[in-house]
Short mmCIF file of C-alpha atoms in Angstrom, two decimals:
data_model
loop_
_atom_site.label_atom_id
_atom_site.label_comp_id
_atom_site.label_asym_id
_atom_site.label_seq_id
_atom_site.Cartn_x
_atom_site.Cartn_y
_atom_site.Cartn_z
CA MET A 1 93.69 80.98 161.06
CA SER A 2 95.50 77.81 160.19
CA THR A 3 95.62 74.63 162.19
CA PRO A 4 98.97 73.50 163.55
CA ARG A 5 100.75 70.94 161.44
CA PRO A 6 100.92 67.53 163.14
CA SER A 7 104.09 65.49 163.21
CA LEU A 8 104.29 63.48 159.96
CA THR A 9 106.87 60.78 159.26
CA LEU A 10 107.05 58.83 156.02
CA SER A 11 106.63 55.22 157.09
CA SER A 12 106.68 53.51 153.72
CA THR A 13 105.95 53.75 150.03
CA VAL A 14 103.23 51.27 149.12
CA LEU A 15 103.17 49.35 145.84
CA ASP A 16 100.04 47.62 144.58
CA ALA A 17 100.39 44.13 143.14
CA PRO A 18 98.22 41.17 142.19
CA ASP A 19 99.80 39.36 145.17
CA ALA A 20 101.42 41.49 147.88
CA ALA A 21 103.39 38.59 149.39
CA GLU A 22 104.99 37.60 146.06
CA LEU A 23 106.10 41.13 145.21
CA ALA A 24 107.34 41.72 148.78
CA ASP A 25 109.41 38.53 148.49
CA PHE A 26 111.10 39.89 145.33
CA TYR A 27 112.05 43.15 147.07
CA ARG A 28 113.10 41.29 150.25
CA ARG A 29 115.56 39.22 148.17
CA LEU A 30 116.65 42.22 146.08
CA LEU A 31 117.34 44.54 149.02
CA GLY A 32 118.01 42.15 151.91
CA TRP A 33 115.35 43.93 153.98
CA GLU A 34 113.34 42.31 156.73
CA THR A 35 109.62 41.58 156.77
CA VAL A 36 108.20 43.44 159.78
CA GLN A 37 104.50 43.03 159.10
CA GLU A 38 102.56 40.45 157.12
CA GLU A 39 98.86 39.80 156.95
CA PRO A 40 96.52 38.76 154.15
CA GLY A 41 96.92 41.25 151.31
CA TRP A 42 99.59 43.33 153.07
CA VAL A 43 103.36 43.09 153.69
CA LYS A 44 105.80 45.69 154.98
CA LEU A 45 109.60 45.57 154.69
CA LEU A 46 112.11 47.75 156.52
CA PRO A 47 115.82 48.26 155.93
CA PRO A 48 117.96 46.76 158.72
CA ASP A 49 119.64 50.12 159.43
CA GLY A 50 116.34 51.98 159.84
CA GLY A 51 114.47 54.45 157.69
CA SER A 52 111.23 54.28 155.80
CA GLY A 53 110.28 50.99 154.23
CA LEU A 54 108.25 49.52 151.44
CA GLY A 55 104.70 48.28 151.78
CA PHE A 56 102.92 45.93 149.41
CA GLN A 57 99.17 45.76 149.02
CA THR A 58 97.19 43.19 147.06
CA GLU A 59 95.09 44.88 144.40
CA ARG A 60 93.20 42.41 142.21
CA ALA A 61 92.59 45.12 139.56
CA TYR A 62 96.31 46.02 139.33
CA VAL A 63 97.46 47.01 135.84
CA PRO A 64 101.20 47.43 135.15
CA PRO A 65 102.21 50.91 134.00
CA ALA A 66 103.47 51.67 130.51
CA TRP A 67 107.06 52.94 130.48
CA PRO A 68 108.43 54.97 128.87
CA ALA A 69 105.33 57.12 128.40
CA PRO A 70 105.78 57.47 124.60
CA SER A 71 105.10 53.72 124.31
CA ALA A 72 101.74 54.06 126.06
CA ALA A 73 98.52 53.62 124.14
CA PRO A 74 95.55 55.86 124.98
CA GLY A 75 93.99 54.61 128.19
CA ASP A 76 97.12 52.74 129.39
CA GLN A 77 98.13 53.12 133.02
CA LEU A 78 101.05 55.55 133.11
CA MET A 79 103.84 55.31 135.66
CA MET A 80 103.01 57.45 138.68
CA LEU A 81 106.19 56.86 140.66
CA HIS A 82 109.27 54.71 140.65
CA LEU A 83 111.91 53.65 143.14
CA ASP A 84 115.57 54.69 142.86
CA PHE A 85 118.31 52.57 144.43
CA GLU A 86 121.88 53.86 144.58
CA VAL A 87 124.50 51.17 143.95
CA THR A 88 128.30 51.13 143.86
CA ASP A 89 128.63 48.64 140.97
CA LEU A 90 125.91 49.06 138.38
CA GLU A 91 126.46 45.90 136.35
CA THR A 92 126.71 43.67 139.44
CA ALA A 93 123.52 45.24 140.82
CA VAL A 94 121.70 44.69 137.52
CA ALA A 95 122.84 41.06 137.41
CA HIS A 96 121.60 40.56 140.99
CA ALA A 97 118.23 42.19 140.23
CA VAL A 98 117.77 40.05 137.11
CA SER A 99 118.69 36.89 139.02
CA GLU A 100 115.94 37.74 141.54
CA GLY A 101 113.30 38.24 138.83
CA ALA A 102 113.67 41.79 137.47
CA THR A 103 113.60 42.53 133.74
CA PRO A 104 115.76 45.29 132.19
CA ALA A 105 113.81 47.88 130.20
CA ASP A 106 114.54 48.01 126.48
CA PHE A 107 115.13 51.76 126.67
CA GLN A 108 117.90 52.99 128.98
CA PRO A 109 117.85 56.80 129.20
CA GLN A 110 121.18 57.45 130.94
CA HIS A 111 124.64 55.87 131.00
CA ASP A 112 124.82 55.75 134.81
CA VAL A 113 121.26 54.45 135.40
CA ARG A 114 119.58 51.15 134.61
CA VAL A 115 115.80 50.98 134.43
CA LEU A 116 114.33 47.60 135.32
CA PHE A 117 110.85 46.24 135.93
CA ASP A 118 109.93 44.22 139.00
CA PRO A 119 108.00 40.96 138.44
CA VAL A 120 104.64 42.79 138.17
CA GLY A 121 105.87 45.64 135.98
CA HIS A 122 106.72 48.50 138.36
CA PRO A 123 109.72 50.36 136.93
CA PHE A 124 112.65 50.97 139.27
CA CYS A 125 116.11 52.42 138.75
CA LEU A 126 119.57 51.39 139.82
CA PHE A 127 122.04 54.24 139.61
CA VAL A 128 125.67 54.97 140.34
CA ASN A 129 126.58 58.14 142.14
CA GLU A 130 129.26 59.88 140.08
CA GLU A 131 131.58 59.79 143.10
CA ALA A 132 130.98 56.08 143.77
CA PRO A 133 134.01 53.82 143.40
CA GLY A 134 134.15 51.25 140.62
CA GLU A 135 134.31 51.09 136.87
CA PRO A 136 132.11 53.38 134.78
CA PRO A 137 128.99 51.73 133.37
CA ALA A 138 129.51 49.64 130.25
CA ILE A 139 126.80 51.45 128.29
CA SER A 140 128.19 54.27 126.16
CA PRO A 141 126.93 57.86 126.01
CA GLU A 142 126.68 57.42 122.24
CA TRP A 143 124.20 54.56 122.69
CA VAL A 144 122.16 56.68 125.10
CA ALA A 145 122.11 59.55 122.57
CA GLU A 146 120.95 57.15 119.84
CA GLN A 147 118.17 55.80 122.07
CA THR A 148 117.11 59.35 122.94
CA ARG A 149 116.93 60.31 119.25
CA GLU A 150 114.84 57.22 118.45
CA ILE A 151 112.34 58.05 121.21
CA ALA A 152 112.19 61.71 120.11
CA GLU A 153 111.38 60.62 116.55
CA GLN A 154 108.37 58.55 117.65
CA ASP A 155 104.91 60.04 118.03
CA ARG A 156 104.56 61.09 121.65
CA LEU A 157 101.49 60.68 123.78
CA THR A 158 100.57 63.98 125.39
CA VAL A 159 99.53 64.17 129.03
CA GLN A 160 96.15 65.53 127.94
CA ASP A 161 95.60 62.59 125.57
CA ALA A 162 96.59 60.14 128.28
CA VAL A 163 94.23 61.67 130.81
CA ALA A 164 91.22 62.39 128.60
CA PRO A 165 91.65 61.34 124.98
CA ASP A 166 89.14 62.85 122.56
CA PRO A 167 88.36 60.16 119.97
CA SER A 168 86.72 62.70 117.62
CA ALA A 169 89.71 65.06 117.60
CA PRO A 170 92.00 64.95 114.55
CA ALA A 171 95.37 63.37 115.13
CA ALA A 172 98.08 65.79 116.15
CA PRO A 173 100.99 66.16 113.74
CA PRO A 174 104.09 64.17 114.72
CA ARG A 175 106.53 66.03 116.92
CA GLN A 176 109.83 67.03 115.47
CA ALA A 177 112.92 65.34 116.89
CA GLU A 178 114.71 67.57 119.32
CA PRO A 179 118.41 68.26 118.89
CA ASP A 180 120.79 65.87 120.56
CA THR A 181 121.64 67.44 123.92
CA LEU A 182 123.55 64.49 125.35
CA SER A 183 126.72 64.78 123.28
#
């Protein structure tokens, strides 16, 4: 016999930060959302047209995640989630995000997506829907393929090693580069 499922509504996604108010201010400026709740160590933003919002919680022990995962060292905090924001003009949106305090990631995995880091290191993506109006992104598919090959050629950190590395285990042989599937 199972219990009836209660009504559940996603209220917000919560991001930890060394200072909740500072990170909330970045996202408030980035998105133009309104602060609807603020107390010591906690801030919640909501979009003006409704929907679930973003919450920010002060966590003194916050450690920024390593992204992309192949760049992580054993024991590093790996990314557990990221935020995606659809935009109509990718380059204008990136310029706006950078002007508000975001940093573009060195590695950009797709031509129609830009990965950025917020001021405390949470990765987030800006992306263009293929049907969105505007010019195609300036980054070429060839550059993306080159970046993908470079990442594939690096030693990769396995999930098992990231979760429970065994310091006495012999090093795994380097992975072979996978064929270019983007061209």
